[in-house]
PDB file of C-alpha atoms in Angstrom:
ATOM      1  CA  MET A  15       0.000   0.000   0.000  1.00 46.00           C
ATOM      2  CA  ASN A  16       1.224   3.478  -0.822  1.00 45.00           C
ATOM      3  CA  ARG A  17       2.204   5.241   2.400  1.00 53.00           C
ATOM      4  CA  GLN A  18      -0.148   8.114   1.689  1.00 76.00           C
ATOM      5  CA  GLU A  19      -3.129   5.915   0.946  1.00 90.00           C
ATOM      6  CA  LYS A  20      -5.670   5.582   3.761  1.00 94.00           C
ATOM      7  CA  VAL A  21      -8.809   3.479   3.888  1.00 96.00           C
ATOM      8  CA  ILE A  22     -11.908   4.481   5.814  1.00 97.00           C
ATOM      9  CA  TYR A  23     -14.656   1.913   6.283  1.00 98.00           C
ATOM     10  CA  LEU A  24     -17.813   3.929   6.902  1.00 98.00           C
ATOM     11  CA  ILE A  25     -20.318   1.644   8.609  1.00 98.00           C
ATOM     12  CA  ARG A  26     -24.020   2.043   9.299  1.00 98.00           C
ATOM     13  CA  HIS A  27     -25.119   0.271  12.465  1.00 98.00           C
ATOM     14  CA  CYS A  28     -27.012  -3.026  12.485  1.00 98.00           C
ATOM     15  CA  GLU A  29     -30.781  -3.410  12.873  1.00 98.00           C
ATOM     16  CA  ALA A  30     -32.025  -1.728  16.068  1.00 97.00           C
ATOM     17  CA  LYS A  31     -35.203  -1.686  18.132  1.00 97.00           C
ATOM     18  CA  GLY A  32     -35.645   2.083  17.785  1.00 93.00           C
ATOM     19  CA  GLN A  33     -34.111   5.467  17.090  1.00 91.00           C
ATOM     20  CA  GLU A  34     -33.387   6.562  20.661  1.00 93.00           C
ATOM     21  CA  PRO A  35     -29.711   6.913  21.654  1.00 95.00           C
ATOM     22  CA  ASP A  36     -30.024   3.875  23.953  1.00 96.00           C
ATOM     23  CA  ALA A  37     -31.989   1.675  21.520  1.00 96.00           C
ATOM     24  CA  ALA A  38     -30.582  -1.854  21.565  1.00 97.00           C
ATOM     25  CA  LEU A  39     -29.976  -4.081  18.576  1.00 98.00           C
ATOM     26  CA  THR A  40     -32.693  -6.553  17.675  1.00 98.00           C
ATOM     27  CA  ASN A  41     -31.862 -10.274  17.809  1.00 98.00           C
ATOM     28  CA  ASN A  42     -31.299 -10.044  14.065  1.00 98.00           C
ATOM     29  CA  GLY A  43     -29.080  -6.996  14.646  1.00 98.00           C
ATOM     30  CA  LEU A  44     -26.943  -8.958  17.115  1.00 98.00           C
ATOM     31  CA  MET A  45     -26.456 -11.651  14.464  1.00 98.00           C
ATOM     32  CA  GLN A  46     -25.630  -8.959  11.889  1.00 98.00           C
ATOM     33  CA  ALA A  47     -22.939  -7.571  14.239  1.00 98.00           C
ATOM     34  CA  LYS A  48     -21.278 -10.991  14.276  1.00 98.00           C
ATOM     35  CA  GLU A  49     -21.521 -11.144  10.461  1.00 97.00           C
ATOM     36  CA  LEU A  50     -19.970  -7.682  10.289  1.00 97.00           C
ATOM     37  CA  ALA A  51     -17.040  -8.880  12.417  1.00 97.00           C
ATOM     38  CA  GLN A  52     -16.556 -11.833  10.034  1.00 97.00           C
ATOM     39  CA  PHE A  53     -16.744  -9.478   7.046  1.00 97.00           C
ATOM     40  CA  PHE A  54     -13.815  -7.472   8.432  1.00 96.00           C
ATOM     41  CA  LEU A  55     -11.750 -10.510   9.413  1.00 92.00           C
ATOM     42  CA  ASP A  56      -9.352 -10.121   6.469  1.00 91.00           C
ATOM     43  CA  LYS A  57      -9.125  -6.317   6.639  1.00 94.00           C
ATOM     44  CA  PRO A  58      -6.295  -4.770   8.688  1.00 93.00           C
ATOM     45  CA  ILE A  59      -8.291  -2.378  10.897  1.00 96.00           C
ATOM     46  CA  ASN A  60      -5.943  -0.150  12.935  1.00 94.00           C
ATOM     47  CA  CYS A  61      -8.548   2.048  14.579  1.00 96.00           C
ATOM     48  CA  ILE A  62     -12.280   1.860  15.433  1.00 98.00           C
ATOM     49  CA  ILE A  63     -14.359   4.980  16.057  1.00 98.00           C
ATOM     50  CA  SER A  64     -18.070   4.929  16.865  1.00 98.00           C
ATOM     51  CA  SER A  65     -21.077   7.047  17.584  1.00 98.00           C
ATOM     52  CA  PRO A  66     -21.907   6.938  21.304  1.00 98.00           C
ATOM     53  CA  TYR A  67     -25.360   5.474  20.555  1.00 98.00           C
ATOM     54  CA  THR A  68     -25.861   1.950  21.895  1.00 98.00           C
ATOM     55  CA  ARG A  69     -26.846   0.501  18.519  1.00 98.00           C
ATOM     56  CA  ALA A  70     -23.628   1.752  16.911  1.00 98.00           C
ATOM     57  CA  LEU A  71     -21.387   0.549  19.740  1.00 98.00           C
ATOM     58  CA  ASN A  72     -23.030  -2.881  19.835  1.00 98.00           C
ATOM     59  CA  SER A  73     -22.726  -3.174  16.049  1.00 98.00           C
ATOM     60  CA  ILE A  74     -18.940  -2.910  16.183  1.00 98.00           C
ATOM     61  CA  LYS A  75     -18.286  -4.540  19.563  1.00 98.00           C
ATOM     62  CA  PRO A  76     -17.786  -8.089  18.154  1.00 98.00           C
ATOM     63  CA  LEU A  77     -15.164  -6.777  15.708  1.00 97.00           C
ATOM     64  CA  ALA A  78     -13.378  -4.767  18.398  1.00 97.00           C
ATOM     65  CA  GLU A  79     -13.263  -7.839  20.645  1.00 97.00           C
ATOM     66  CA  GLN A  80     -12.083 -10.036  17.762  1.00 95.00           C
ATOM     67  CA  LEU A  81      -9.237  -7.596  16.969  1.00 95.00           C
ATOM     68  CA  GLY A  82      -8.445  -6.687  20.576  1.00 95.00           C
ATOM     69  CA  ARG A  83      -9.062  -3.013  19.754  1.00 95.00           C
ATOM     70  CA  THR A  84     -10.601  -0.296  21.881  1.00 97.00           C
ATOM     71  CA  ILE A  85     -13.610   1.522  20.444  1.00 98.00           C
ATOM     72  CA  GLN A  86     -13.017   5.264  20.438  1.00 97.00           C
ATOM     73  CA  VAL A  87     -16.309   7.082  20.979  1.00 98.00           C
ATOM     74  CA  ASP A  88     -16.859  10.347  19.137  1.00 98.00           C
ATOM     75  CA  ASP A  89     -20.047  12.331  19.793  1.00 97.00           C
ATOM     76  CA  ARG A  90     -19.748  13.959  16.362  1.00 98.00           C
ATOM     77  CA  LEU A  91     -20.821  10.616  14.858  1.00 98.00           C
ATOM     78  CA  SER A  92     -24.237  10.766  16.575  1.00 97.00           C
ATOM     79  CA  GLU A  93     -27.236  10.696  14.280  1.00 95.00           C
ATOM     80  CA  ARG A  94     -28.392  13.974  12.842  1.00 94.00           C
ATOM     81  CA  ILE A  95     -31.523  15.411  14.468  1.00 93.00           C
ATOM     82  CA  LEU A  96     -33.938  16.480  11.754  1.00 94.00           C
ATOM     83  CA  CYS A  97     -36.317  18.386  14.018  1.00 93.00           C
ATOM     84  CA  LYS A  98     -37.234  18.759  17.681  1.00 91.00           C
ATOM     85  CA  ALA A  99     -40.601  17.019  17.636  1.00 89.00           C
ATOM     86  CA  PRO A 100     -41.674  13.855  15.787  1.00 85.00           C
ATOM     87  CA  ASN A 101     -43.407  14.677  12.517  1.00 88.00           C
ATOM     88  CA  GLU A 102     -45.492  12.378  10.318  1.00 92.00           C
ATOM     89  CA  ASN A 103     -44.050  14.133   7.235  1.00 93.00           C
ATOM     90  CA  TRP A 104     -40.451  13.437   8.289  1.00 93.00           C
ATOM     91  CA  LEU A 105     -39.600  11.679   5.014  1.00 94.00           C
ATOM     92  CA  GLU A 106     -40.596  14.689   2.894  1.00 96.00           C
ATOM     93  CA  MET A 107     -38.778  16.956   5.350  1.00 95.00           C
ATOM     94  CA  LEU A 108     -35.646  14.831   5.078  1.00 96.00           C
ATOM     95  CA  LYS A 109     -35.829  14.831   1.278  1.00 96.00           C
ATOM     96  CA  ALA A 110     -36.041  18.631   1.309  1.00 97.00           C
ATOM     97  CA  THR A 111     -32.843  18.834   3.401  1.00 96.00           C
ATOM     98  CA  PHE A 112     -30.963  16.926   0.703  1.00 95.00           C
ATOM     99  CA  ALA A 113     -32.162  19.466  -1.893  1.00 95.00           C
ATOM    100  CA  ASP A 114     -31.353  22.455   0.351  1.00 97.00           C
ATOM    101  CA  LEU A 115     -28.370  21.628   2.555  1.00 97.00           C
ATOM    102  CA  GLU A 116     -28.931  24.720   4.712  1.00 97.00           C
ATOM    103  CA  LEU A 117     -32.600  24.012   5.456  1.00 97.00           C
ATOM    104  CA  THR A 118     -33.154  23.727   9.198  1.00 96.00           C
ATOM    105  CA  TYR A 119     -36.299  22.731  11.058  1.00 96.00           C
ATOM    106  CA  GLU A 120     -37.060  23.824  14.615  1.00 94.00           C
ATOM    107  CA  GLY A 121     -34.667  22.143  17.023  1.00 94.00           C
ATOM    108  CA  GLY A 122     -32.918  20.335  14.168  1.00 95.00           C
ATOM    109  CA  GLU A 123     -29.604  20.431  12.389  1.00 96.00           C
ATOM    110  CA  SER A 124     -29.101  21.370   8.761  1.00 97.00           C
ATOM    111  CA  SER A 125     -27.601  18.829   6.381  1.00 97.00           C
ATOM    112  CA  LYS A 126     -24.635  21.147   5.919  1.00 97.00           C
ATOM    113  CA  ASP A 127     -23.910  21.339   9.657  1.00 97.00           C
ATOM    114  CA  ALA A 128     -24.288  17.572  10.116  1.00 97.00           C
ATOM    115  CA  MET A 129     -22.147  16.906   7.047  1.00 96.00           C
ATOM    116  CA  ASN A 130     -19.424  19.213   8.335  1.00 96.00           C
ATOM    117  CA  ARG A 131     -19.250  17.623  11.797  1.00 96.00           C
ATOM    118  CA  GLY A 132     -19.168  14.099  10.352  1.00 96.00           C
ATOM    119  CA  SER A 133     -16.614  14.989   7.684  1.00 94.00           C
ATOM    120  CA  HIS A 134     -14.384  16.631  10.292  1.00 95.00           C
ATOM    121  CA  VAL A 135     -14.117  13.277  12.074  1.00 96.00           C
ATOM    122  CA  ILE A 136     -12.908  11.672   8.843  1.00 93.00           C
ATOM    123  CA  LYS A 137     -10.460  14.479   8.075  1.00 91.00           C
ATOM    124  CA  GLU A 138      -9.104  14.433  11.630  1.00 93.00           C
ATOM    125  CA  TYR A 139      -8.441  10.691  11.564  1.00 91.00           C
ATOM    126  CA  LEU A 140      -6.849  10.905   8.123  1.00 89.00           C
ATOM    127  CA  GLN A 141      -4.124  12.998   9.782  1.00 90.00           C
ATOM    128  CA  LYS A 142      -3.315  10.206  12.245  1.00 89.00           C
ATOM    129  CA  ASP A 143      -1.062   7.193  11.731  1.00 88.00           C
ATOM    130  CA  ALA A 144      -3.783   4.565  11.269  1.00 90.00           C
ATOM    131  CA  GLU A 145      -4.139   3.472   7.641  1.00 93.00           C
ATOM    132  CA  HIS A 146      -7.341   1.378   7.937  1.00 96.00           C
ATOM    133  CA  ILE A 147     -10.045   3.018  10.014  1.00 96.00           C
ATOM    134  CA  ALA A 148     -13.533   1.702  10.815  1.00 98.00           C
ATOM    135  CA  ILE A 149     -16.080   4.433  11.588  1.00 98.00           C
ATOM    136  CA  VAL A 150     -19.559   3.474  12.805  1.00 98.00           C
ATOM    137  CA  THR A 151     -22.424   5.916  12.520  1.00 98.00           C
ATOM    138  CA  HIS A 152     -26.063   6.233  11.441  1.00 97.00           C
ATOM    139  CA  GLY A 153     -27.839   6.269   8.093  1.00 95.00           C
ATOM    140  CA  ASN A 154     -28.611   9.950   7.717  1.00 95.00           C
ATOM    141  CA  LEU A 155     -25.219  11.150   8.908  1.00 97.00           C
ATOM    142  CA  MET A 156     -23.469   8.453   6.866  1.00 97.00           C
ATOM    143  CA  SER A 157     -25.247   9.575   3.701  1.00 96.00           C
ATOM    144  CA  LEU A 158     -24.272  13.189   4.361  1.00 96.00           C
ATOM    145  CA  ILE A 159     -20.635  12.238   4.958  1.00 96.00           C
ATOM    146  CA  LEU A 160     -20.687  10.271   1.709  1.00 96.00           C
ATOM    147  CA  HIS A 161     -22.245  13.273  -0.040  1.00 95.00           C
ATOM    148  CA  SER A 162     -19.366  15.449   1.147  1.00 93.00           C
ATOM    149  CA  PHE A 163     -16.978  13.171  -0.793  1.00 92.00           C
ATOM    150  CA  ASP A 164     -19.284  12.280  -3.706  1.00 92.00           C
ATOM    151  CA  GLN A 165     -21.919  14.883  -4.625  1.00 90.00           C
ATOM    152  CA  ARG A 166     -23.975  12.210  -6.400  1.00 90.00           C
ATOM    153  CA  PHE A 167     -24.832  10.580  -3.065  1.00 93.00           C
ATOM    154  CA  GLY A 168     -28.209  11.978  -2.010  1.00 93.00           C
ATOM    155  CA  PHE A 169     -31.690  11.184  -0.775  1.00 95.00           C
ATOM    156  CA  ASN A 170     -32.280   8.235  -3.120  1.00 95.00           C
ATOM    157  CA  GLU A 171     -28.971   6.663  -2.137  1.00 95.00           C
ATOM    158  CA  TRP A 172     -29.847   7.190   1.544  1.00 96.00           C
ATOM    159  CA  ARG A 173     -33.083   5.248   0.932  1.00 95.00           C
ATOM    160  CA  GLN A 174     -31.062   2.332  -0.442  1.00 95.00           C
ATOM    161  CA  LEU A 175     -28.844   1.991   2.636  1.00 96.00           C
ATOM    162  CA  THR A 176     -29.242  -1.214   4.607  1.00 97.00           C
ATOM    163  CA  ASN A 177     -28.662  -2.094   8.252  1.00 97.00           C
ATOM    164  CA  PRO A 178     -25.783  -2.685   8.404  1.00 98.00           C
ATOM    165  CA  ASP A 179     -24.066  -1.139   5.419  1.00 98.00           C
ATOM    166  CA  VAL A 180     -20.409  -0.505   4.615  1.00 98.00           C
ATOM    167  CA  TYR A 181     -18.768   1.962   2.270  1.00 97.00           C
ATOM    168  CA  LYS A 182     -15.043   2.016   1.606  1.00 97.00           C
ATOM    169  CA  LEU A 183     -13.397   5.397   1.132  1.00 96.00           C
ATOM    170  CA  THR A 184      -9.917   5.073  -0.354  1.00 95.00           C
ATOM    171  CA  VAL A 185      -8.065   8.335   0.163  1.00 93.00           C
ATOM    172  CA  LEU A 186      -4.919   9.211  -1.742  1.00 90.00           C
ATOM    173  CA  GLY A 187      -3.867  12.834  -1.385  1.00 84.00           C
ATOM    174  CA  HIS A 188      -6.945  14.899  -2.210  1.00 84.00           C
ATOM    175  CA  SER A 189      -8.559  12.093  -4.193  1.00 90.00           C
ATOM    176  CA  VAL A 190     -11.292  10.006  -2.528  1.00 91.00           C
ATOM    177  CA  HIS A 191     -12.745   6.912  -4.163  1.00 94.00           C
ATOM    178  CA  VAL A 192     -16.118   5.878  -2.670  1.00 95.00           C
ATOM    179  CA  GLU A 193     -17.323   2.297  -3.068  1.00 95.00           C
ATOM    180  CA  ARG A 194     -20.097   0.283  -1.438  1.00 96.00           C
ATOM    181  CA  ILE A 195     -18.619  -3.030  -0.307  1.00 97.00           C
ATOM    182  CA  TRP A 196     -21.435  -4.528   1.803  1.00 96.00           C
ATOM    183  CA  GLU A 197     -23.796  -6.963   0.130  1.00 86.00           C
ATOM    184  CA  ALA A 198     -27.097  -7.113   1.973  1.00 72.00           C
TER     185      ALA A 198
END
């Protein structure tokens, strides 16, 4: 591997029982976490970073244990809050935030702000020594991070994400190649 090349594995958490920060994985999600660990068995992960949400941590825990690695928790990987109160039109609201990255609903975070905080995590870890980094986050934030590296990634691509899902970002200098490597 070229010394300047870095690989980021951007991972969406496994199937969970809800959207709350402390929502646990379903029984299926627990099995998916074990499958995820097997998927990464042949990949030389140097560093694991996760959202503080339970579903994200439990999605990567089997891999961390398998590799003997500590999970570094980063609050900036928490899911993006669309708006303060639940809304039955949330899907249309979300779609609108992909069209207008600065659109903000009451008590929520714009796509641009969420994208910036998530992308800063990536950029920060690219400056460190680790060459293969696993980052676990949530669907909406993951899609915004991907959008920051590939403008074609938007609302429709977000809808196609699975639980779990894995994208590989190969970074060489200022060039970033984005590739989906998880087969649902």
